[in-house]
């Protein structure tokens, strides 16, 4: 079964690569791209930021009919981008409704890295930084909770009349594993038919000190500093250059979680012969297999004794209150503990507990799609998703 999952992953990657290459052949290959020195980058930044923010308003108002104007639907890549955005809106609104949450504001800012001219228009390499604000709708005095998400895009813009629109938009989506149940048609879902979860209201404050060899306070501070999507003032949205960045070559989530546990600036757990990182004079340190591979890291934590598996199960099994755990067993996680995300039996992702919201809902940080204080299950809505709750000793 493990080999099947790995082979399946390679098949998906190969198909994605073929589609991506086909896109480049049809829209201007890398060889024909030219840096757009004559293009006003600030103007382009304003244009794509405007499009992204108008698109994000639909998370709030649910007006799917307003989305097509921002996409070039005369060709398949624009249609795909539109359909994907419709799925995202449906998923996020459904997720929030089920938990008694209302999003009050969603906005995007853009870090524009490079611009190129193509035969169709302009290609942008950028990072989109989301800020999501939400409240619990039944609270008498609602408290605004906020979280950040950072997504890397390669987006092509073309002119339609006087306006720039999205020709195609390639990115790693933070909601990807929650979209399968939703269609891309322009039709609002009936939220009244959605299951509503009985979620506990268990406010929780972060302790100012912890005992033990694992420095939880510093681990969380490190996780925030290098999240890539921090809402803290003065952040540069960069990773720790002391370590190799695995984005684009398998994902950086496990590498980041290992840093949070073991870096001297962070949790400070001692390395050993299985779990360690080899540092280089000019950065780009490379970790062992257990340091950077999700399956190996999960097994190492559990079998080495550094971690204790509290529970593994689907969303209801770990989040819904029981007599034994009135706040849900997920509330047993402490600051700096880990959640391992599995697709069936295949370990896919790691995230670090860094905070709790006004109802005590655990919030996480992670890499690849960069997350800062994000509700722990957001984006993981498929029926085949299982959560492994790991307490660090």
Tab-separated table of C-alpha atoms in Angstrom:
chain	number	residue	atom	x	y	z
A	1	UNK	CA	0.000	0.000	0.000
A	2	UNK	CA	2.829	2.379	0.839
A	3	UNK	CA	4.472	1.791	-2.563
A	4	UNK	CA	1.144	2.353	-4.305
A	5	UNK	CA	0.779	5.730	-2.630
A	6	UNK	CA	4.310	6.690	-3.637
A	7	UNK	CA	3.770	5.490	-7.215
A	8	UNK	CA	0.452	7.319	-7.352
A	9	UNK	CA	2.190	10.500	-6.204
A	10	UNK	CA	4.767	10.150	-8.987
A	11	UNK	CA	2.011	9.577	-11.554
A	12	UNK	CA	0.262	12.770	-10.421
A	13	UNK	CA	3.537	14.709	-10.566
A	14	UNK	CA	4.302	13.412	-14.068
A	15	UNK	CA	0.815	14.297	-15.327
A	16	UNK	CA	1.091	17.746	-13.734
A	17	UNK	CA	4.492	18.239	-15.373
A	18	UNK	CA	3.112	17.268	-18.790
A	19	UNK	CA	0.185	19.684	-18.390
A	20	UNK	CA	2.512	22.441	-17.211
A	21	UNK	CA	4.863	21.879	-20.157
A	22	UNK	CA	1.891	21.912	-22.508
A	23	UNK	CA	0.834	25.229	-21.006
A	24	UNK	CA	4.276	26.712	-21.633
A	25	UNK	CA	4.316	25.457	-25.217
A	26	UNK	CA	0.979	27.110	-25.906
A	27	UNK	CA	1.468	30.345	-23.993
A	28	UNK	CA	5.131	31.128	-24.607
A	29	UNK	CA	7.960	28.778	-23.631
A	30	UNK	CA	10.602	29.645	-21.082
A	31	UNK	CA	13.019	30.184	-23.968
A	32	UNK	CA	10.796	32.862	-25.491
A	33	UNK	CA	10.087	34.663	-22.241
A	34	UNK	CA	11.837	37.985	-21.860
A	35	UNK	CA	12.190	40.030	-18.669
A	36	UNK	CA	9.838	42.969	-19.021
A	37	UNK	CA	12.197	45.845	-18.219
A	38	UNK	CA	9.890	48.301	-19.985
A	39	UNK	CA	6.834	47.248	-17.973
A	40	UNK	CA	5.710	49.305	-15.000
A	41	UNK	CA	6.029	46.714	-12.213
A	42	UNK	CA	4.230	48.855	-9.665
A	43	UNK	CA	1.273	49.190	-12.017
A	44	UNK	CA	1.187	45.430	-12.580
A	45	UNK	CA	1.425	44.825	-8.856
A	46	UNK	CA	-1.541	47.123	-8.304
A	47	UNK	CA	-3.524	45.361	-11.044
A	48	UNK	CA	-2.994	41.807	-9.787
A	49	UNK	CA	-3.520	42.912	-6.192
A	50	UNK	CA	-6.800	44.543	-7.226
A	51	UNK	CA	-7.920	41.353	-8.985
A	52	UNK	CA	-6.991	39.180	-6.005
A	53	UNK	CA	-8.798	41.453	-3.556
A	54	UNK	CA	-11.954	41.629	-5.682
A	55	UNK	CA	-11.835	37.851	-5.923
A	56	UNK	CA	-11.388	37.574	-2.139
A	57	UNK	CA	-14.526	39.635	-1.516
A	58	UNK	CA	-16.491	36.640	-2.784
A	59	UNK	CA	-15.314	34.625	0.234
A	60	UNK	CA	-17.403	37.086	2.246
A	61	UNK	CA	-20.442	37.803	0.057
A	62	UNK	CA	-20.693	34.501	-1.843
A	63	UNK	CA	-21.396	36.280	-5.151
A	64	UNK	CA	-19.930	33.682	-7.527
A	65	UNK	CA	-21.405	35.475	-10.542
A	66	UNK	CA	-18.899	38.307	-10.036
A	67	UNK	CA	-15.851	36.053	-10.549
A	68	UNK	CA	-15.812	35.378	-14.344
A	69	UNK	CA	-14.952	39.009	-15.181
A	70	UNK	CA	-11.477	38.488	-13.698
A	71	UNK	CA	-10.581	35.475	-15.887
A	72	UNK	CA	-9.997	34.914	-19.598
A	73	UNK	CA	-12.545	32.155	-20.116
A	74	UNK	CA	-12.038	32.071	-23.886
A	75	UNK	CA	-9.436	29.327	-23.362
A	76	UNK	CA	-9.093	26.304	-21.080
A	77	UNK	CA	-6.472	27.639	-18.666
A	78	UNK	CA	-8.636	30.594	-17.756
A	79	UNK	CA	-11.645	28.310	-17.366
A	80	UNK	CA	-9.679	26.010	-15.070
A	81	UNK	CA	-8.491	28.949	-12.960
A	82	UNK	CA	-12.067	30.231	-12.621
A	83	UNK	CA	-13.484	26.815	-11.737
A	84	UNK	CA	-10.809	26.324	-9.104
A	85	UNK	CA	-11.590	29.693	-7.540
A	86	UNK	CA	-15.297	28.835	-7.418
A	87	UNK	CA	-14.456	25.586	-5.615
A	88	UNK	CA	-12.327	27.500	-3.104
A	89	UNK	CA	-15.156	29.894	-2.289
A	90	UNK	CA	-17.641	27.066	-1.841
A	91	UNK	CA	-15.278	25.135	0.400
A	92	UNK	CA	-14.329	28.055	2.662
A	93	UNK	CA	-17.920	29.193	3.139
A	94	UNK	CA	-19.005	25.640	3.906
A	95	UNK	CA	-16.122	25.077	6.331
A	96	UNK	CA	-16.964	28.287	8.204
A	97	UNK	CA	-20.711	27.583	8.319
A	98	UNK	CA	-20.162	24.140	9.832
A	99	UNK	CA	-18.123	25.655	12.675
A	100	UNK	CA	-20.285	28.689	13.429
A	101	UNK	CA	-17.662	31.016	11.960
A	102	UNK	CA	-18.216	34.141	9.864
A	103	UNK	CA	-15.401	35.695	7.851
A	104	UNK	CA	-15.561	39.467	8.214
A	105	UNK	CA	-12.642	40.421	5.979
A	106	UNK	CA	-10.247	38.748	3.548
A	107	UNK	CA	-7.571	40.769	1.801
A	108	UNK	CA	-4.456	40.098	-0.236
A	109	UNK	CA	-1.163	41.876	-0.664
A	110	UNK	CA	1.451	40.887	-3.217
A	111	UNK	CA	5.218	40.506	-3.215
A	112	UNK	CA	6.113	40.767	-6.900
A	113	UNK	CA	9.379	38.997	-7.727
A	114	UNK	CA	9.694	38.920	-11.530
A	115	UNK	CA	7.775	39.951	-14.638
A	116	UNK	CA	8.135	38.575	-18.163
A	117	UNK	CA	6.551	39.323	-21.488
A	118	UNK	CA	4.866	36.428	-23.305
A	119	UNK	CA	3.224	36.221	-26.707
A	120	UNK	CA	-0.134	36.619	-24.946
A	121	UNK	CA	0.668	39.247	-22.341
A	122	UNK	CA	2.589	39.342	-19.066
A	123	UNK	CA	3.780	36.595	-16.723
A	124	UNK	CA	4.253	37.388	-13.039
A	125	UNK	CA	6.171	35.454	-10.418
A	126	UNK	CA	4.822	36.510	-7.036
A	127	UNK	CA	3.797	35.617	-3.527
A	128	UNK	CA	0.269	36.395	-2.408
A	129	UNK	CA	-0.161	37.162	1.279
A	130	UNK	CA	-3.676	36.650	2.599
A	131	UNK	CA	-5.055	38.008	5.839
A	132	UNK	CA	-8.295	36.381	6.995
A	133	UNK	CA	-10.414	37.884	9.811
A	134	UNK	CA	-13.245	35.908	11.399
A	135	UNK	CA	-15.594	35.822	14.383
A	136	UNK	CA	-17.896	33.264	15.967
A	137	UNK	CA	-21.373	34.343	14.935
A	138	UNK	CA	-23.202	33.380	18.145
A	139	UNK	CA	-20.882	35.251	20.510
A	140	UNK	CA	-22.548	38.150	22.322
A	141	UNK	CA	-19.306	40.126	22.136
A	142	UNK	CA	-17.464	38.694	19.126
A	143	UNK	CA	-13.676	38.737	19.133
A	144	UNK	CA	-11.916	39.135	15.788
A	145	UNK	CA	-9.449	36.331	15.073
A	146	UNK	CA	-6.887	36.675	12.284
A	147	UNK	CA	-4.595	34.337	10.379
A	148	UNK	CA	-2.199	34.614	7.450
A	149	UNK	CA	-1.504	32.477	4.389
A	150	UNK	CA	1.298	32.849	1.844
A	151	UNK	CA	0.945	31.339	-1.640
A	152	UNK	CA	3.485	31.414	-4.489
A	153	UNK	CA	1.966	32.060	-7.915
A	154	UNK	CA	3.035	31.996	-11.529
A	155	UNK	CA	0.220	33.968	-13.146
A	156	UNK	CA	-0.295	35.136	-16.732
A	157	UNK	CA	-2.282	38.296	-17.398
A	158	UNK	CA	-3.770	39.345	-20.734
A	159	UNK	CA	-5.566	42.522	-21.753
A	160	UNK	CA	-9.299	42.301	-22.464
A	161	UNK	CA	-10.416	45.736	-23.538
A	162	UNK	CA	-9.040	48.141	-20.950
A	163	UNK	CA	-8.645	45.530	-18.212
A	164	UNK	CA	-6.066	42.946	-17.265
A	165	UNK	CA	-7.551	39.496	-16.605
A	166	UNK	CA	-6.095	36.147	-15.532
A	167	UNK	CA	-5.084	33.925	-18.454
A	168	UNK	CA	-3.843	31.228	-16.091
A	169	UNK	CA	-2.758	31.015	-12.462
A	170	UNK	CA	-0.542	28.195	-11.170
A	171	UNK	CA	-0.026	27.835	-7.415
A	172	UNK	CA	0.000	25.403	-4.501
A	173	UNK	CA	-3.379	25.929	-2.836
A	174	UNK	CA	-3.891	25.877	0.932
A	175	UNK	CA	-7.446	24.580	0.371
A	176	UNK	CA	-6.555	21.920	-2.214
A	177	UNK	CA	-7.357	18.861	-0.107
A	178	UNK	CA	-10.783	20.193	0.803
A	179	UNK	CA	-12.101	20.888	-2.701
A	180	UNK	CA	-13.049	17.463	-4.036
A	181	UNK	CA	-16.646	17.677	-2.828
A	182	UNK	CA	-17.313	20.952	-4.662
A	183	UNK	CA	-17.992	21.712	-8.318
A	184	UNK	CA	-16.691	24.662	-10.305
A	185	UNK	CA	-20.087	25.736	-11.637
A	186	UNK	CA	-21.362	29.253	-10.894
A	187	UNK	CA	-24.022	28.177	-8.457
A	188	UNK	CA	-23.966	28.994	-4.755
A	189	UNK	CA	-24.228	25.962	-2.483
A	190	UNK	CA	-27.157	25.654	-0.092
A	191	UNK	CA	-25.424	26.040	3.259
A	192	UNK	CA	-28.590	25.112	5.142
A	193	UNK	CA	-28.030	21.530	3.993
A	194	UNK	CA	-24.524	21.400	5.451
A	195	UNK	CA	-23.824	19.443	8.617
A	196	UNK	CA	-23.214	21.704	11.607
A	197	UNK	CA	-20.598	20.518	14.096
A	198	UNK	CA	-21.106	20.991	17.802
A	199	UNK	CA	-17.833	22.717	18.519
A	200	UNK	CA	-16.838	23.521	22.112
A	201	UNK	CA	-16.040	26.997	23.378
A	202	UNK	CA	-12.901	26.352	25.416
A	203	UNK	CA	-10.858	29.579	25.649
A	204	UNK	CA	-7.200	28.933	26.291
A	205	UNK	CA	-4.249	31.109	27.155
A	206	UNK	CA	-0.661	30.341	26.239
A	207	UNK	CA	1.466	29.601	29.284
A	208	UNK	CA	4.421	31.860	29.975
A	209	UNK	CA	6.686	28.965	30.955
A	210	UNK	CA	6.994	25.218	30.470
A	211	UNK	CA	9.204	22.581	32.042
A	212	UNK	CA	11.200	19.962	30.169
A	213	UNK	CA	13.982	19.709	27.604
A	214	UNK	CA	11.799	21.040	24.770
A	215	UNK	CA	11.590	24.846	24.813
A	216	UNK	CA	7.995	25.345	23.676
A	217	UNK	CA	8.042	29.133	23.914
A	218	UNK	CA	11.095	29.482	21.675
A	219	UNK	CA	9.757	26.806	19.324
A	220	UNK	CA	6.570	28.822	18.754
A	221	UNK	CA	8.516	32.076	18.395
A	222	UNK	CA	10.765	30.473	15.771
A	223	UNK	CA	7.733	29.044	13.968
A	224	UNK	CA	6.201	32.524	13.798
A	225	UNK	CA	9.415	34.261	12.737
A	226	UNK	CA	10.049	31.904	9.818
A	227	UNK	CA	6.469	31.031	8.860
A	228	UNK	CA	6.640	32.960	5.588
A	229	UNK	CA	3.171	34.421	6.221
A	230	UNK	CA	3.422	36.206	9.559
A	231	UNK	CA	1.036	39.012	10.466
A	232	UNK	CA	3.610	40.449	12.862
A	233	UNK	CA	4.842	43.941	12.060
A	234	UNK	CA	8.247	44.094	10.411
A	235	UNK	CA	8.309	40.542	9.068
A	236	UNK	CA	10.263	39.865	5.868
A	237	UNK	CA	8.274	36.697	4.962
A	238	UNK	CA	11.502	34.737	4.528
A	239	UNK	CA	12.548	31.283	5.676
A	240	UNK	CA	15.675	30.633	7.744
A	241	UNK	CA	18.447	30.585	5.144
A	242	UNK	CA	20.506	28.322	7.366
A	243	UNK	CA	18.378	25.493	5.927
A	244	UNK	CA	17.711	24.299	2.406
A	245	UNK	CA	14.296	25.283	1.027
A	246	UNK	CA	12.453	22.256	-0.358
A	247	UNK	CA	9.626	24.159	-2.035
A	248	UNK	CA	9.290	22.855	-5.569
A	249	UNK	CA	11.202	19.652	-4.777
A	250	UNK	CA	8.822	17.795	-2.490
A	251	UNK	CA	7.685	20.483	-0.053
A	252	UNK	CA	9.237	22.155	2.997
A	253	UNK	CA	6.695	21.314	5.726
A	254	UNK	CA	8.655	18.526	7.444
A	255	UNK	CA	11.958	20.375	7.144
A	256	UNK	CA	10.295	23.366	8.848
A	257	UNK	CA	8.740	21.252	11.623
A	258	UNK	CA	12.131	19.662	12.318
A	259	UNK	CA	13.697	23.125	12.559
A	260	UNK	CA	11.055	24.177	15.081
A	261	UNK	CA	11.886	21.175	17.243
A	262	UNK	CA	15.663	21.092	16.921
A	263	UNK	CA	17.162	24.467	16.025
A	264	UNK	CA	19.094	26.092	18.879
A	265	UNK	CA	17.045	29.257	18.313
A	266	UNK	CA	13.874	27.171	18.642
A	267	UNK	CA	12.886	24.050	20.597
A	268	UNK	CA	16.458	22.887	21.112
A	269	UNK	CA	15.908	19.111	21.035
A	270	UNK	CA	19.196	17.274	20.515
A	271	UNK	CA	19.996	15.760	17.130
A	272	UNK	CA	21.072	12.139	16.830
A	273	UNK	CA	22.314	9.737	14.160
A	274	UNK	CA	18.859	9.390	12.585
A	275	UNK	CA	17.403	12.878	12.927
A	276	UNK	CA	19.875	15.676	12.260
A	277	UNK	CA	20.920	18.475	9.915
A	278	UNK	CA	24.311	19.072	8.311
A	279	UNK	CA	24.979	22.805	8.198
A	280	UNK	CA	27.020	24.581	5.520
A	281	UNK	CA	29.057	27.809	5.881
A	282	UNK	CA	26.793	29.801	3.575
A	283	UNK	CA	23.427	28.303	4.500
A	284	UNK	CA	21.295	25.688	2.793
A	285	UNK	CA	21.823	23.054	5.484
A	286	UNK	CA	20.519	19.610	4.534
A	287	UNK	CA	18.664	17.364	6.923
A	288	UNK	CA	18.671	13.591	7.210
A	289	UNK	CA	15.777	11.569	5.805
A	290	UNK	CA	14.000	11.681	9.167
A	291	UNK	CA	14.523	15.465	9.214
A	292	UNK	CA	12.885	16.223	5.858
A	293	UNK	CA	10.653	13.251	4.916
A	294	UNK	CA	7.138	13.203	6.389
A	295	UNK	CA	6.791	9.417	6.750
A	296	UNK	CA	10.264	9.022	8.249
A	297	UNK	CA	9.811	11.988	10.601
A	298	UNK	CA	6.504	10.719	11.942
A	299	UNK	CA	7.944	7.247	12.582
A	300	UNK	CA	11.078	8.702	14.152
A	301	UNK	CA	9.127	10.863	16.596
A	302	UNK	CA	6.899	8.028	17.768
A	303	UNK	CA	9.508	5.270	17.974
A	304	UNK	CA	12.392	7.365	19.334
A	305	UNK	CA	10.352	8.549	22.286
A	306	UNK	CA	10.691	12.231	21.361
A	307	UNK	CA	6.995	12.251	20.529
A	308	UNK	CA	3.868	10.576	21.866
A	309	UNK	CA	0.944	9.796	19.563
A	310	UNK	CA	-2.089	11.129	21.429
A	311	UNK	CA	-4.636	10.048	18.835
A	312	UNK	CA	-5.089	9.441	15.138
A	313	UNK	CA	-8.458	9.717	13.456
A	314	UNK	CA	-10.685	11.712	11.151
A	315	UNK	CA	-11.953	15.190	11.984
A	316	UNK	CA	-14.884	14.068	14.114
A	317	UNK	CA	-12.796	11.550	16.022
A	318	UNK	CA	-10.265	14.144	17.160
A	319	UNK	CA	-12.297	17.382	17.296
A	320	UNK	CA	-15.848	16.630	18.429
A	321	UNK	CA	-16.412	16.722	22.228
A	322	UNK	CA	-16.856	13.457	24.104
A	323	UNK	CA	-17.570	12.668	27.742
A	324	UNK	CA	-13.888	11.894	28.272
A	325	UNK	CA	-12.738	14.947	26.320
A	326	UNK	CA	-15.360	17.739	26.546
A	327	UNK	CA	-13.187	20.075	24.458
A	328	UNK	CA	-12.232	17.383	21.958
A	329	UNK	CA	-9.039	15.348	22.239
A	330	UNK	CA	-7.276	17.798	19.905
A	331	UNK	CA	-7.201	20.137	22.916
A	332	UNK	CA	-4.608	17.880	24.554
A	333	UNK	CA	-2.030	19.352	22.204
A	334	UNK	CA	0.338	21.886	23.748
A	335	UNK	CA	2.229	24.818	22.271
A	336	UNK	CA	4.884	23.466	19.903
A	337	UNK	CA	3.217	20.074	19.457
A	338	UNK	CA	2.639	18.699	15.970
A	339	UNK	CA	-0.232	17.593	13.788
A	340	UNK	CA	0.593	15.081	11.087
A	341	UNK	CA	-1.817	14.986	8.134
A	342	UNK	CA	-2.321	11.673	6.336
A	343	UNK	CA	-4.102	10.853	3.096
A	344	UNK	CA	-5.255	7.376	3.927
A	345	UNK	CA	-2.084	5.652	5.126
A	346	UNK	CA	0.262	8.074	3.378
A	347	UNK	CA	1.820	10.757	5.595
A	348	UNK	CA	1.535	13.990	3.621
A	349	UNK	CA	2.112	17.058	5.804
A	350	UNK	CA	3.207	18.437	9.188
A	351	UNK	CA	2.141	21.557	11.077
A	352	UNK	CA	3.090	23.112	14.424
A	353	UNK	CA	0.673	24.304	17.120
A	354	UNK	CA	1.428	28.005	17.644
A	355	UNK	CA	-1.720	29.526	19.198
A	356	UNK	CA	-5.449	29.137	19.920
A	357	UNK	CA	-8.297	31.395	18.811
A	358	UNK	CA	-10.969	33.037	20.992
A	359	UNK	CA	-12.846	29.717	21.338
A	360	UNK	CA	-9.702	27.703	21.981
A	361	UNK	CA	-9.574	26.289	18.444
A	362	UNK	CA	-5.962	25.187	17.821
A	363	UNK	CA	-4.020	27.256	15.283
A	364	UNK	CA	-1.020	26.041	13.297
A	365	UNK	CA	1.958	27.211	11.270
A	366	UNK	CA	3.427	25.298	8.339
A	367	UNK	CA	5.469	25.638	5.150
A	368	UNK	CA	5.031	24.864	1.436
A	369	UNK	CA	1.766	26.732	1.419
A	370	UNK	CA	2.850	29.080	4.195
A	371	UNK	CA	0.467	29.261	7.145
A	372	UNK	CA	0.503	31.533	10.184
A	373	UNK	CA	-1.965	30.882	13.041
A	374	UNK	CA	-4.368	29.051	10.704
A	375	UNK	CA	-7.215	26.887	12.094
A	376	UNK	CA	-5.668	23.438	12.298
A	377	UNK	CA	-7.992	21.553	9.897
A	378	UNK	CA	-8.617	24.300	7.310
A	379	UNK	CA	-7.929	22.899	3.844
A	380	UNK	CA	-8.156	19.257	4.905
A	381	UNK	CA	-11.755	18.317	4.156
A	382	UNK	CA	-11.532	15.113	2.126
A	383	UNK	CA	-13.068	11.962	3.642
A	384	UNK	CA	-9.738	10.158	3.312
A	385	UNK	CA	-7.868	12.648	5.530
A	386	UNK	CA	-6.668	11.516	8.954
A	387	UNK	CA	-4.951	13.531	11.657
A	388	UNK	CA	-2.135	12.237	13.884
A	389	UNK	CA	-1.843	14.315	17.057
A	390	UNK	CA	1.761	14.198	18.292
A	391	UNK	CA	2.823	15.514	21.703
A	392	UNK	CA	6.520	16.374	21.934
A	393	UNK	CA	8.060	15.113	25.156
